[in-house]
XYZ file of C-alpha atoms in Angstrom:
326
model
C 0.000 0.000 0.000
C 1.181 3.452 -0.509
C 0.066 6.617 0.446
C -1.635 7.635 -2.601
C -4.152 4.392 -2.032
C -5.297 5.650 1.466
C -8.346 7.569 1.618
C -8.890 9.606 4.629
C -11.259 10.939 6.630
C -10.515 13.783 9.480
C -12.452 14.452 12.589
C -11.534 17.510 14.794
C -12.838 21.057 15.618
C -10.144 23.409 17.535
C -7.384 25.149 16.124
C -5.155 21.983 18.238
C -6.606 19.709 15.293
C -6.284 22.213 12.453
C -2.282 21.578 12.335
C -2.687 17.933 12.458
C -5.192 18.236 9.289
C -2.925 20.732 7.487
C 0.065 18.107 8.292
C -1.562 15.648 6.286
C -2.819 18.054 2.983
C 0.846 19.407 3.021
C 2.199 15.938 2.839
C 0.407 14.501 0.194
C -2.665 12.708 1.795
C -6.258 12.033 0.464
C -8.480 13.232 2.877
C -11.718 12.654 1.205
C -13.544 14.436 4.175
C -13.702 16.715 7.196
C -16.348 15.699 10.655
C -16.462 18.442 12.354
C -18.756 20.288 15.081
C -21.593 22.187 13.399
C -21.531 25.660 13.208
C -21.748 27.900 17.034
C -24.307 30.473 17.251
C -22.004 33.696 18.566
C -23.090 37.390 19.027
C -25.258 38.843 21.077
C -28.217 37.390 20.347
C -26.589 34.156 18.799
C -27.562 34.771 14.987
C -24.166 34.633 13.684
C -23.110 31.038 13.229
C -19.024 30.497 13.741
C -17.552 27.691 11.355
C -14.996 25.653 13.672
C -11.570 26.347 12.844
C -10.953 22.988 10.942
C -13.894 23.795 8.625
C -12.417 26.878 7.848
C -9.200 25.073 6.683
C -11.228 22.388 5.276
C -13.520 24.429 2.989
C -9.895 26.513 1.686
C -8.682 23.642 0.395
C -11.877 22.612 -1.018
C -12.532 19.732 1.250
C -15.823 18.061 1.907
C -17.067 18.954 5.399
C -19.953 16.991 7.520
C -21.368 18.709 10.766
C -23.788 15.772 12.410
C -25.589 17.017 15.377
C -25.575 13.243 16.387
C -23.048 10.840 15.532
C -25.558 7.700 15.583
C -27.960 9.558 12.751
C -28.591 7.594 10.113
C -28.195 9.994 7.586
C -24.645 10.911 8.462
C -23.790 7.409 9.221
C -24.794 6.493 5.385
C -22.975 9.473 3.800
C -19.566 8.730 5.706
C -19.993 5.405 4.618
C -19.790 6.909 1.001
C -16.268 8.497 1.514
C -15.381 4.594 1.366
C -12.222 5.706 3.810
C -9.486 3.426 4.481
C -8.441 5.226 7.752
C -9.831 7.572 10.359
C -7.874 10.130 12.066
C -9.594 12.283 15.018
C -8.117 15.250 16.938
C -10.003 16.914 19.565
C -13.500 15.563 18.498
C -16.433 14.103 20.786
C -16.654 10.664 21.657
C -17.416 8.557 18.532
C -20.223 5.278 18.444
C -19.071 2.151 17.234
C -20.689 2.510 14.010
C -18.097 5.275 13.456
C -14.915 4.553 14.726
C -15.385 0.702 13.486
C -16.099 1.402 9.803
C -12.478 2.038 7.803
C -10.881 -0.898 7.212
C -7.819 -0.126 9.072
C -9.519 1.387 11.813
C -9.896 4.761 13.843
C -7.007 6.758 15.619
C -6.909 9.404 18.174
C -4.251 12.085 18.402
C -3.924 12.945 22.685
C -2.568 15.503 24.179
C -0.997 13.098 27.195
C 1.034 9.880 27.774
C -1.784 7.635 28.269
C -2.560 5.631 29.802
C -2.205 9.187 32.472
C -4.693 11.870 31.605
C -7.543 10.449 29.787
C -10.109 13.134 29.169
C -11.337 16.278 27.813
C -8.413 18.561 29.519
C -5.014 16.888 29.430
C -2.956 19.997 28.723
C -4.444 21.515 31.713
C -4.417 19.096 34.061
C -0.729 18.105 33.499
C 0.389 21.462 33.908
C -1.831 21.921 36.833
C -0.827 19.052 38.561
C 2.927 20.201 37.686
C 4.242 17.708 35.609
C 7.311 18.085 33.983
C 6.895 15.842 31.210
C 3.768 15.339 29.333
C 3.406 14.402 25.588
C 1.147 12.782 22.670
C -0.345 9.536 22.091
C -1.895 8.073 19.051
C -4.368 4.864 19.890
C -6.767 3.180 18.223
C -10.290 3.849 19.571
C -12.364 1.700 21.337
C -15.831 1.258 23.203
C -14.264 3.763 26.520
C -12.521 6.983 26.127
C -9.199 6.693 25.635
C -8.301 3.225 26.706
C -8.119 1.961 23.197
C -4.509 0.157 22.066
C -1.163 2.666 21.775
C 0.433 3.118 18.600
C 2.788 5.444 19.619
C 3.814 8.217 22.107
C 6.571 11.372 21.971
C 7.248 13.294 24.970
C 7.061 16.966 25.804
C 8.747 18.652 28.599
C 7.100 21.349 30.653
C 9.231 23.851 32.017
C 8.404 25.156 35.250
C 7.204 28.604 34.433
C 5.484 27.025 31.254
C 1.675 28.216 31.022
C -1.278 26.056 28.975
C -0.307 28.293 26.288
C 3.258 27.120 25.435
C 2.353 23.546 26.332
C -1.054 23.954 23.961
C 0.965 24.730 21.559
C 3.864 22.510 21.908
C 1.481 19.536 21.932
C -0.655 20.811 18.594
C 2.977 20.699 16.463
C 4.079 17.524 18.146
C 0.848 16.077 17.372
C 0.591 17.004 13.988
C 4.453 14.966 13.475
C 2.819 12.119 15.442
C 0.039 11.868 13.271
C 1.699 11.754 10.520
C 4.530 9.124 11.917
C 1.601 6.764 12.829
C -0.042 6.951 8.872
C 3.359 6.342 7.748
C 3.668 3.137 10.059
C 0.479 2.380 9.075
C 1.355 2.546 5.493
C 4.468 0.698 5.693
C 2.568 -2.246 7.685
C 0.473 -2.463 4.393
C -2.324 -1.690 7.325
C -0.897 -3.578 10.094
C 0.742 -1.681 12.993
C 1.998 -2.980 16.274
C -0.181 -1.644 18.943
C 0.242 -1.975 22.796
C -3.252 -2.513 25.126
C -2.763 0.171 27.934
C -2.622 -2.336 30.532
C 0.759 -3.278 29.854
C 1.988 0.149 29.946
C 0.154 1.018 33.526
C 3.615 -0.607 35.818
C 1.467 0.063 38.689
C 1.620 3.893 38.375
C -1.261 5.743 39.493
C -3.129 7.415 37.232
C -4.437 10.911 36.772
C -7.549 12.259 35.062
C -8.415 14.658 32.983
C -12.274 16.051 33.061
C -13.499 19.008 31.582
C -13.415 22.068 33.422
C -15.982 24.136 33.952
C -16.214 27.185 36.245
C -16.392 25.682 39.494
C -12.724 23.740 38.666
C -11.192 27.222 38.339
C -11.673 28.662 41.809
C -8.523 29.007 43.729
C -7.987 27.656 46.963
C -5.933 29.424 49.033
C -5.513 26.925 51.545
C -2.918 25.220 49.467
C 0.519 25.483 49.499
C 2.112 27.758 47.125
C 3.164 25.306 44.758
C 0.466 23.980 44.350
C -1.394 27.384 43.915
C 1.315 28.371 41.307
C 0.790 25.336 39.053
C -2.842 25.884 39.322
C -2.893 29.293 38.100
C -0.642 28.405 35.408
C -2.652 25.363 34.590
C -5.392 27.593 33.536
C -3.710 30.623 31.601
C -4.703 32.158 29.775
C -7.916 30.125 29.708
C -10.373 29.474 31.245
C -8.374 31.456 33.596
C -8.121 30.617 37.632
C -10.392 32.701 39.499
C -11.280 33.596 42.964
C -12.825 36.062 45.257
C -11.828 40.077 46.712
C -13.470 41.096 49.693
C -12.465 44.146 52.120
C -11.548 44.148 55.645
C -15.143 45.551 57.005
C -17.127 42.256 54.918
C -18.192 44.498 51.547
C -19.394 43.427 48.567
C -17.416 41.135 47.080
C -15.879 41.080 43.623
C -14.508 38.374 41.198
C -10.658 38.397 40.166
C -9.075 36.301 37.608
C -4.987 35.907 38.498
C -3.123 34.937 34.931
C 0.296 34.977 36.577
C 2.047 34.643 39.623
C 5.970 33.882 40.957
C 6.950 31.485 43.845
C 8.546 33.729 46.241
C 11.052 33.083 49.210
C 8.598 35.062 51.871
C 6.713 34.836 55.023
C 3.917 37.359 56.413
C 3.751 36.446 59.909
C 0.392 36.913 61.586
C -1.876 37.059 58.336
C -4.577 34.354 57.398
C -4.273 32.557 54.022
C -5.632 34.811 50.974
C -4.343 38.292 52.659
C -2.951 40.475 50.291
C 0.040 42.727 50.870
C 1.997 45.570 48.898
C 5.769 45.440 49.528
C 8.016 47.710 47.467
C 5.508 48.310 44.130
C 4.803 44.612 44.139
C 1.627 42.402 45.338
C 1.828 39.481 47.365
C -0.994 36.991 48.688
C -0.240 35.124 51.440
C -0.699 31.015 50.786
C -0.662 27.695 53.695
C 2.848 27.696 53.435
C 4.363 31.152 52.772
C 3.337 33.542 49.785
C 3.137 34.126 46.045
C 3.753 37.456 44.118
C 0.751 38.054 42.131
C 1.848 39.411 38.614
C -1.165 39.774 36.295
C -4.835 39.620 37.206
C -8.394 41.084 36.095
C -10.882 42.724 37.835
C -14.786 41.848 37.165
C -15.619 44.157 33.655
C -12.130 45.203 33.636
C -9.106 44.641 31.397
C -6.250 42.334 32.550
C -3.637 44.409 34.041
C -0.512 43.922 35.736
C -0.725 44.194 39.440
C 1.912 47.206 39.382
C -1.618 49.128 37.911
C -3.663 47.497 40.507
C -1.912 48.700 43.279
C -1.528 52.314 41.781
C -5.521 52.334 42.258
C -5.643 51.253 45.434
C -4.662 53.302 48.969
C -4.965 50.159 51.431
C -4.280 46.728 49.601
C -3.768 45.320 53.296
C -7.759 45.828 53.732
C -8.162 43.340 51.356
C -8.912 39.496 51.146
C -8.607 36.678 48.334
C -11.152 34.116 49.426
């Protein structure tokens, strides 16, 4: 088989998938068609529909694009069977029936953003930077019936240096995936459609494992009870999205107001006598005060206002010290 036989359909929706999709036009690859999300209402009163960023790229380079609203409809189901695809490559896409990921001949693989088997899930890139890892990676597997259990084809690592945000490791992981992808179809195609593929139990060694579920709001609030470490990698973990959140409230119990905090620095300090979440200005700089010592708090954003560094905070502020992070 070569790679001018295979026929190949792409499922993603984020800009993470578009590079793996452009990866595979740019080298030479039939990909007969694009699954995507369908279109997101956006605007004010949601009457602008938003193409997903891999159906922008698909419909430039004249690419077929199909947007089920279920994966099980009949419809859909008929007209992928149509494409008559040898091979099915998802990035970032929903979970995928049997029907689907069972059709091509030589099967369905996922492109993750982790080492499984650690991190299955939506989040991976958050959670491994939130849980301060300094290694994550990618994995391509074949799916199966559960989320991200299926067999491994093959995994490349990623390190995470320790003042490393989402962002850089988002966007390390979306090149690295893109080569992975396209290492895997060329295994693939040298197999004549048999690859060598490893059943995550064998590569569990009796580590345990961490998840990696969606986050929604709730995830995002900081808790200051933690030690500053771990209150550092959690802030990171979420920049610049969804962005880790928590609570201001002054001295005298006033209204209180939300803050985002984008960045912070671990900091050799110690503010004797103040409970956990105090804030404190100390030569043009703002600290809050953690379980185990204190963090310098370099970007944030006030409720309806722009994100600012905290040198522009303090300058509106007369008494930071009447004020609490809760």
């Amino acid at each position: 088989m070569t790679k001018e036989d295979l026929k190949i359909i792409f499922m993603g929706t984020p800009e993470f998938a578009v590079a793996s999709l452009k990866a595979l036009v740019e080298n030479g690859y039939d990909v007969v068609a694009v699954v995507t999300q369908p279109d997101k209402p956006v605007g004010r009163h949601g009457s602008v529909l938003q193409p997903s960023e891999v159906k922008k790229y698909a419909l430039e380079k004249g690419i077929p694009v199909l947007q089920p609203e279920k994966m099980k409809d009949p419809e859909f189901v008929q007209q992928l069977r149509g494409f008559n695809a040898d091979l099915q490559v998802v990035v970032a896409f929903r979970m995928l029936p049997e029907v689907v990921w069972d059709m091509p001949r030589l099967g369905t693989f996922n492109v993750h953003a982790a080492l499984l088997p650690q991190y299955r899930g939506a989040a991976p890139i958050n959670w491994a930077v939130i849980n301060g890892e300094k290694t994550t990676g990618v994995t391509t597997f074949f799916l199966d019936h559960d989320i991200d259990t299926g067999r491994v084809i093959m995994k490349r690592t990623f390190d995470i240096p320790d003042d490393a945000d989402v962002e850089y490791v988002y966007n390390g992981l979306m090149h690295l995936g893109a080569q992975v992808a396209l290492e895997t179809i060329e295994r693939i195609v040298e197999g004549d459609g048999k690859v060598d593929a490893i059943p995550q139990e064998q590569l569990m060694d009796g580590q345990t494992l961490h998840a990696a579920p969606k986050i929604f709001k709730e995830t995002c609030r900081i808790d200051w009870n933690l030690p500053a470490k771990r209150i550092y990698d959690f802030v990171r973990g979420l920049s610049p999205y969804p962005g880790a959140w928590t609570t201001m409230r002054t001295e005298n119990g006033g209204e209180q107001q939300v803050v985002k905090i984008y960045k912070t620095t671990k900091v050799d300090r110690l503010f004797d006598g103040l409970n956990k979440g105090a804030l404190v200005a100390d030569g043009g700089k703002l600290f809050v005060v953690t379980m185990d010592g204190a963090l310098r708090i370099d970007t944030l954003q006030m409720a309806g206002k722009k994100r600012m560094e905290a040198s522009a905070f303090l300058n509106g502020l007369r008494n930071v010290e009447s004020l609490t992070l809760e």
